[in-house]
XYZ file of C-alpha atoms in Angstrom:
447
model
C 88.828 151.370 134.677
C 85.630 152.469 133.193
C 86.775 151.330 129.320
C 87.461 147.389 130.642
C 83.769 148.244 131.879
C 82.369 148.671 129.039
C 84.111 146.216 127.401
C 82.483 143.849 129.575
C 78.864 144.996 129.516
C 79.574 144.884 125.378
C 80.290 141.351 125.867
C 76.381 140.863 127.225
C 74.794 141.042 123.538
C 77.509 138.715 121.956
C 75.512 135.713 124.111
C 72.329 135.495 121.341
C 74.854 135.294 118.962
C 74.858 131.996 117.065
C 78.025 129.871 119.001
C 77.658 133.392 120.881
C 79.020 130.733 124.029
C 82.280 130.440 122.054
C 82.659 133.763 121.276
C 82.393 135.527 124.984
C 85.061 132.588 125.907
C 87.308 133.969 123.796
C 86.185 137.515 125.069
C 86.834 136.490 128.487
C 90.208 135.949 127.883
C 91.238 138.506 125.589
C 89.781 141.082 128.604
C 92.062 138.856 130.728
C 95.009 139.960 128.785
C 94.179 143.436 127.817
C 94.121 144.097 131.649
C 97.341 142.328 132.057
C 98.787 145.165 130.095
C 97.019 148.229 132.491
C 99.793 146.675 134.832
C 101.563 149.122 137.588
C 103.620 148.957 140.226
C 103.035 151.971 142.192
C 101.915 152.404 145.573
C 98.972 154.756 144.576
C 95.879 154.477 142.540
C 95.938 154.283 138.432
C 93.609 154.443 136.177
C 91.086 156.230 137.658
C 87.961 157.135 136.553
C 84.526 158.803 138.135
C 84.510 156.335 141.089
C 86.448 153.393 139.983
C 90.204 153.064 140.345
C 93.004 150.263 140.937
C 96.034 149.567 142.828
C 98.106 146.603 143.710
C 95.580 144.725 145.623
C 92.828 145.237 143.052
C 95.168 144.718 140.260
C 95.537 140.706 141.118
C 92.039 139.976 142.523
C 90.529 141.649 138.817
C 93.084 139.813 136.945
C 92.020 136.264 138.352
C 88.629 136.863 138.433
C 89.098 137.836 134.450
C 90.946 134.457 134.763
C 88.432 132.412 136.261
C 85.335 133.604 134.665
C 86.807 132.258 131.676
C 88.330 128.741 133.324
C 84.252 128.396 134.712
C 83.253 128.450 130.802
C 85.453 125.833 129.609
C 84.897 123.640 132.316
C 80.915 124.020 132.093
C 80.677 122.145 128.510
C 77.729 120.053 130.242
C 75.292 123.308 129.500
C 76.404 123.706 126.391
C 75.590 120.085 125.563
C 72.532 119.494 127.302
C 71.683 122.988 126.159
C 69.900 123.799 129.540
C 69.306 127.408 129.887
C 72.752 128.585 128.464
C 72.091 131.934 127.270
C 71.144 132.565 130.835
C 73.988 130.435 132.755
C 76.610 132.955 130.179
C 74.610 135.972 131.239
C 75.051 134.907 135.059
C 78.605 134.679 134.860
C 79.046 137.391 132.560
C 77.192 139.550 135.940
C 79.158 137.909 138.557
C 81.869 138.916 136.837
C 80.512 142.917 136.692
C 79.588 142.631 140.424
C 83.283 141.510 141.165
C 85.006 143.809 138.631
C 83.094 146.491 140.378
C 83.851 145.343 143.698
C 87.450 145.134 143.550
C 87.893 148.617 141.834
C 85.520 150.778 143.973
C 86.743 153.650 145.408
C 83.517 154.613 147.687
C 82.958 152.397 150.411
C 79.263 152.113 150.459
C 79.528 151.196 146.016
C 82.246 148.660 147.612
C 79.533 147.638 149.935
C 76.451 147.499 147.686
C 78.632 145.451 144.708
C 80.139 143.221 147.037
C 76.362 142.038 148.143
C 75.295 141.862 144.672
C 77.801 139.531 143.878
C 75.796 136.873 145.993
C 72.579 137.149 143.586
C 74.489 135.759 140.580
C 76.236 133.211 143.227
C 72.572 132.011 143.885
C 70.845 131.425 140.990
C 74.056 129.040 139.711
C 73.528 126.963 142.684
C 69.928 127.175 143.137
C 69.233 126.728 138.332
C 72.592 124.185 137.925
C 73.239 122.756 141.039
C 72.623 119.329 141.441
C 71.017 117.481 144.537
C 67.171 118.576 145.737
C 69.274 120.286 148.605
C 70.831 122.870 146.643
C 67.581 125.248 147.842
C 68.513 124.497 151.605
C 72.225 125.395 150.463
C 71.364 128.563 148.982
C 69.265 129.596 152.080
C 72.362 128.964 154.160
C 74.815 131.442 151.381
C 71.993 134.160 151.428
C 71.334 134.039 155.096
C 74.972 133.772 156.464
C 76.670 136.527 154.400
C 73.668 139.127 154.311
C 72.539 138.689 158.338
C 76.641 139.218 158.917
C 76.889 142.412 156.825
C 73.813 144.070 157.911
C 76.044 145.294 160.650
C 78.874 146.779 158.111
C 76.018 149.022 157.074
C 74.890 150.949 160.083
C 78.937 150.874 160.709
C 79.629 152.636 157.362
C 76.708 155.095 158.170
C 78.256 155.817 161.365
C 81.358 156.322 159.603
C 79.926 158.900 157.172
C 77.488 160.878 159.732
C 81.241 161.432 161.732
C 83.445 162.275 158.861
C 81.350 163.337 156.228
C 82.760 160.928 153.466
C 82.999 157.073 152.693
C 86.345 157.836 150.276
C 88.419 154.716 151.141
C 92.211 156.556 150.333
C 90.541 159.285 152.385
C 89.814 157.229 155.613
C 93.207 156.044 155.498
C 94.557 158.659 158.560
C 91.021 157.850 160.959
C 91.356 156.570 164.248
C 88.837 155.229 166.118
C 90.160 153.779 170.076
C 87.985 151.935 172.130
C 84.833 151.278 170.480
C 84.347 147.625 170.501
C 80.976 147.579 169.037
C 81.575 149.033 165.970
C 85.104 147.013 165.560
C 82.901 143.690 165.383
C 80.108 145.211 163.468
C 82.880 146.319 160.756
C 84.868 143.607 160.573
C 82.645 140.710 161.147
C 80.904 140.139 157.320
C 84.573 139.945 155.826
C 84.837 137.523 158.663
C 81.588 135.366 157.484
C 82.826 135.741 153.881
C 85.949 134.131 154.394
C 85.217 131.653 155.750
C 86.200 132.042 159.427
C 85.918 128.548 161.768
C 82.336 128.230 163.519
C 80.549 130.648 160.744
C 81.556 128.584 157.901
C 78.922 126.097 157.773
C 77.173 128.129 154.567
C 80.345 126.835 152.521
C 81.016 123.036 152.262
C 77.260 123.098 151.601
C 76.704 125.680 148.731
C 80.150 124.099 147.035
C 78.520 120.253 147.492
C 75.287 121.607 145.566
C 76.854 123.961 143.476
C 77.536 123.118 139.711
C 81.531 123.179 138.592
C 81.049 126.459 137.422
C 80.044 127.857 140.899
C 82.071 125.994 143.173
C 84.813 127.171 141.101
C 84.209 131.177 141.392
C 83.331 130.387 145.077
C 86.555 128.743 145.591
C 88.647 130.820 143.107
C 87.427 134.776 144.200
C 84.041 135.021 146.527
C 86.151 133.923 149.265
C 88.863 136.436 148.643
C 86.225 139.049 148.487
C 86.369 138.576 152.761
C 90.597 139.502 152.787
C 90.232 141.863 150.164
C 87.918 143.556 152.625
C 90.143 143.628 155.767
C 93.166 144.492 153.428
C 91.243 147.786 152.730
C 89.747 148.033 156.170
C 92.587 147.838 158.556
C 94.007 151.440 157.428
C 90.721 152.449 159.289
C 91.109 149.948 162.022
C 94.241 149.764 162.817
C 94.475 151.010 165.968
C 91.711 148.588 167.309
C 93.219 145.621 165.756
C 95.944 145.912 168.002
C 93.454 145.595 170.891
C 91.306 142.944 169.996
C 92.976 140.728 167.114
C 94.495 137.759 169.197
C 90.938 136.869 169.336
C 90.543 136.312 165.605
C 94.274 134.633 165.456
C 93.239 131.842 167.943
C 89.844 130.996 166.780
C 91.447 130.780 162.768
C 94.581 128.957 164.176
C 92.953 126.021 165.968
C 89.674 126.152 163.982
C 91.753 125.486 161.039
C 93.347 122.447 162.655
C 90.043 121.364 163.390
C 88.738 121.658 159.969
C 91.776 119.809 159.184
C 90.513 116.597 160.837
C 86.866 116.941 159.458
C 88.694 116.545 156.046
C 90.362 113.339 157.227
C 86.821 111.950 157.388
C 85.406 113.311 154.247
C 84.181 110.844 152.075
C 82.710 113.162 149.492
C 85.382 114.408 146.826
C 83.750 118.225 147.063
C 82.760 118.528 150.562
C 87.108 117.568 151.129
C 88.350 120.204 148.614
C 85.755 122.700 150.167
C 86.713 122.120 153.990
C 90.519 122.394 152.727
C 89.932 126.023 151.506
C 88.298 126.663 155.064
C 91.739 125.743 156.663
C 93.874 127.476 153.795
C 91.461 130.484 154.545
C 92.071 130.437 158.296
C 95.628 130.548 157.731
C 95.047 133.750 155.433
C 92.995 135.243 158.108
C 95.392 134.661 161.149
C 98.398 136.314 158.831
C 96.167 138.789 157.890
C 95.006 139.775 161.919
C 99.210 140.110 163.003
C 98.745 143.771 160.947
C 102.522 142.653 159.937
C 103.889 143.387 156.703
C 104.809 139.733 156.122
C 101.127 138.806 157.098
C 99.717 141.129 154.583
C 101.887 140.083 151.996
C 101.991 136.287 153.006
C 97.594 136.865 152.512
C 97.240 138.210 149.665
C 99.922 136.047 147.903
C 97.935 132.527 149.651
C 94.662 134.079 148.290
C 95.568 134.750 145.020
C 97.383 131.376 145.066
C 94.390 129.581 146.854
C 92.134 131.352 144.008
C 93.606 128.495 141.028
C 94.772 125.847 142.767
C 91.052 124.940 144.720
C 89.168 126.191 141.571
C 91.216 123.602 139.558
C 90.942 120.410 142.329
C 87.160 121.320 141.938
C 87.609 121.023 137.762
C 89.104 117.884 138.633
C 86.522 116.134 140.709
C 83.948 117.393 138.115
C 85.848 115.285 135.498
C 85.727 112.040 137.861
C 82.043 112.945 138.591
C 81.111 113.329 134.481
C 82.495 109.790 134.463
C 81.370 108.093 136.977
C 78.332 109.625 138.441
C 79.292 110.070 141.958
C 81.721 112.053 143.816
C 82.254 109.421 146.585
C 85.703 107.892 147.483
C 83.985 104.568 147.291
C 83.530 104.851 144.117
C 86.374 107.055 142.828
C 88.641 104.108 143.906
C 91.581 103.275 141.594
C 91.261 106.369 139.169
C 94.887 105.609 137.855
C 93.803 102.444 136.587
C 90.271 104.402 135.002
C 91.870 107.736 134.117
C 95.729 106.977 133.951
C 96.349 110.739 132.078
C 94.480 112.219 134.682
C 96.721 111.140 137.481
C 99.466 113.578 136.304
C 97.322 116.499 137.088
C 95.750 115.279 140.907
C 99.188 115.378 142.053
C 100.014 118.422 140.547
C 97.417 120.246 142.031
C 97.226 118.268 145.284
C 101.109 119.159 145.357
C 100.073 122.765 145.280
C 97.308 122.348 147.891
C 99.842 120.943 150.248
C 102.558 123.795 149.092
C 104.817 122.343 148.055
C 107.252 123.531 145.842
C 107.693 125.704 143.481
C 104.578 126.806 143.869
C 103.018 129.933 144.825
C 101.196 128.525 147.863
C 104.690 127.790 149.474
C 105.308 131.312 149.020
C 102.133 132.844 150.525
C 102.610 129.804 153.116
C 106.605 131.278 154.224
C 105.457 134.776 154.554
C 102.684 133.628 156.727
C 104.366 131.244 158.928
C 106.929 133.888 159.138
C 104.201 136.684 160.447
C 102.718 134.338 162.957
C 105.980 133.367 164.671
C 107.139 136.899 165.179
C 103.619 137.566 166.404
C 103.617 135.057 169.041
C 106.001 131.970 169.353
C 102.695 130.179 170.646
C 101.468 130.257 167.343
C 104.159 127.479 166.383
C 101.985 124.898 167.972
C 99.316 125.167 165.908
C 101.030 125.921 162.166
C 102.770 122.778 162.978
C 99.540 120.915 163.723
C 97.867 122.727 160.563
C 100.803 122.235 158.055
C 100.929 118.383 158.839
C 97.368 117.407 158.455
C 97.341 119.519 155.723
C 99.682 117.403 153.793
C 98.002 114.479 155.765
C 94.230 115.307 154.026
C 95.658 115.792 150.720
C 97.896 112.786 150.826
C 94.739 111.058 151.747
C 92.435 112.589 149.030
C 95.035 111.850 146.466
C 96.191 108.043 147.280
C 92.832 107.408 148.222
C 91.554 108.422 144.586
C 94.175 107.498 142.659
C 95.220 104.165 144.095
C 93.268 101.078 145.377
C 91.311 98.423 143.050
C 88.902 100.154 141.044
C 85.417 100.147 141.645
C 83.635 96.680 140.206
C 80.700 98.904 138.202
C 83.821 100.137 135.976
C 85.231 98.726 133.186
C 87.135 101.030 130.953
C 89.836 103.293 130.660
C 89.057 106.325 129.481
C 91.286 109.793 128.632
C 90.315 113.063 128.617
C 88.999 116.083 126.227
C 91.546 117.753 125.305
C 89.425 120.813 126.961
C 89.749 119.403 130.400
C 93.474 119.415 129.771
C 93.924 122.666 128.522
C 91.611 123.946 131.357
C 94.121 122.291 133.900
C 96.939 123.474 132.454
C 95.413 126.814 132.488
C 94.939 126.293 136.221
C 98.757 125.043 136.925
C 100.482 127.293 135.071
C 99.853 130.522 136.441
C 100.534 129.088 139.688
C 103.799 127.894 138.977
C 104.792 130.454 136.790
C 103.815 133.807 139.698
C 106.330 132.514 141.637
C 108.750 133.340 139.603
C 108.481 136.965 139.399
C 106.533 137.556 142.500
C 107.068 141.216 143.463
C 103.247 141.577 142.129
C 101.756 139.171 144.397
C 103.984 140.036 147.240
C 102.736 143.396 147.220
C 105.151 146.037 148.276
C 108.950 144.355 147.862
């Protein structure tokens, strides 16, 4: 692991460079696709080194945030244009991307820990240097204060953890069980909680991705929020044997909070603020699968995340390209964008397909295995998947008719097509998507 870290802190100087922004594009891929090759299969570690090492779950996570990192550069042409502060918008990705490389492959819990709050420094200056409305300061108060208040507590837990057994080596905590300690339960799992979001503490989201520039909403929406599952997919070795005590808990309040954010989106009128309160429902669903400690509900997880990870990041793309055009991200206003955008159409219902699951997607897959977990959980659960899965389609029926069709707004009159950057950074998007599902043994982890 330590030789695709260099690689990416070699990638740093290439920025000064003259077209230096072209170059670490290109980089960002190639990395991509180099560590598409480390692939393997096993149940154990690989590719270890000092105190950095991958499995199964890392593997994906890494690979899409390789992925995305580059998708955020394409679709950020704007900076390049304007030439506002690029050097330093390349540099912040180029560190989010360190922070979540370093994340995802830690092998020491407090490293896991201090990376996986240093990941929110990048996140902050993108919103608070790019971001557009006066609000965006207000927005990044609510990130900072939401996700480092919630994981204050993961800290004294992790000490605890280390004054009792002497070591914060995650494959070594693997065996520990703790019974009855409801305190430290909460104070462990509750940031991964906040980070994902869960219903009634994910108020810091809709808001940081309405101010946040393309670029951020779509490494919010495409891996900060898997950082959260990622998190409990490590954790519950530890906690396994208090999960089974106090879990329901977490299953109801993601369950009917999700149907709840579900009608909030029926209201939206903002493009963003919709797509953003869409991944809080997709999320809760992830959360709920990920609580039944089932192996379909692990597997059903990390498939939805992964799957979540391109097919939000690439509705956010897309209301970014209506917003270049026509200066506001209202429905209002985006009225009629066959008529304005006819080549664009193709690709709303592509992705809105995908963020309704349909098939062949990998969303439907992640979506089966979860559905699947839940039932054999509790039959009870029925009741509210149904209610989630049909005002899921409902909301993205609604964001896509109501976009797409209707007379177009009077201020406009043009029809316009795309670069042919936007499309290739859609495609880039869709593709993957599709494609996973076709050999899915790596996203459904242990087949």
């Amino acid at each position: 692991m330590l030789k695709f870290l260099i690689a990416l802190v070699s990638v740093v100087p290439l920025i000064y460079v003259v077209s230096g922004w072209h170059i670490v594009h290109v980089s960002l891929y190639l990395l991509a696709f180099l560590f598409m090759m480390t692939a393997n299969m096993y149940y154990c570690y690989y590719n270890l080194s000092y105190y950095l090492g991958c499995d199964v779950i890392s593997y994906g996570l890494i690979l899409l945030s390789f992925w995305i990192c580059g998708l955020m550069i394409m679709a950020s042409q704007s900076v390049l244009k304007t030439d506002y502060n690029k050097e330093m918008f390349i540099l912040m990705i180029l560190f989010l991307l360190l922070m979540l490389y370093l994340t995802f492959s830690s092998m020491n819990f407090f490293l896991f820990y201090l990376f996986f709050e240093a990941s929110l420094i990048p996140t902050l200056f993108l919103i608070l240097g790019w971001g557009y409305q006066p609000e965006r300061v207000q927005a990044g108060m609510y990130l900072l204060f939401y996700t480092l208040l919630a994981s204050l507590p993961l800290l004294v837990a992790m000490f605890y953890i280390y004054s009792s057994w002497g070591s914060l080596f995650i494959p070594g905590l693997n065996k520990l069980s703790l019974s009855g300690n409801l305190l430290f339960y909460i104070a462990m799992v509750f940031a991964f909680l906040v980070k994902m979001p869960m219903f009634l503490v994910h108020l810091w989201l809709p808001k940081a991705h309405v101010e946040a520039p393309v670029s951020g909403s779509m490494i919010l929406a495409g891996v900060l929020l898997k950082l959260g599952g990622y998190g409990l997919l490590r954790l519950y070795n530890l906690l396994s044997c208090l999960g089974l005590k106090y879990n329901y808990f977490w299953v109801g309040i993601s369950l009917v909070g999700g149907c709840l954010v579900s009608f909030i989106c029926l209201r939206q009128t903002d493009l963003k603020a919709l797509v953003a309160y869409s991944s809080v429902a997709h999320m809760g669903l992830v959360l709920g699968g990920l609580m039944t400690l089932s192996y379909w509900g692990v597997c059903g997880a990390y498939t939805l995340m992964i799957a979540h990870g391109l097919c939000s990041s690439g509705l956010f793309c897309l209301t970014n390209i209506a917003y270049e055009r026509m200066g506001s991200r209202s429905l209002v206003i985006n009225k009629g964008l066959m008529h304005f955008m006819p080549s664009m159409t193709l690709w709303w219902f592509l992705l809105s397909s995908a963020n309704m699951a349909a098939p062949p997607t990998l969303n439907l897959l992640g979506e089966i295995a979860l559905l699947n977990s839940l039932v054999s959980w509790c039959w009870v659960s029925m009741i509210g998947l149904m209610l989630l899965s049909f005002f899921s389609a409902a909301y993205t029926l609604y964001l896509y008719s109501y976009s797409q069709h209707g007379k177009v707004y009077s201020g406009v009159y043009a029809c316009v097509g795309g670069y042919q950057r936007e499309y290739l950074l859609l495609f880039l998007h869709w593709v993957p998507l599709n494609l996973l599902i076709l050999k899915s043994e790596s996203s459904l982890l242990w087949v």
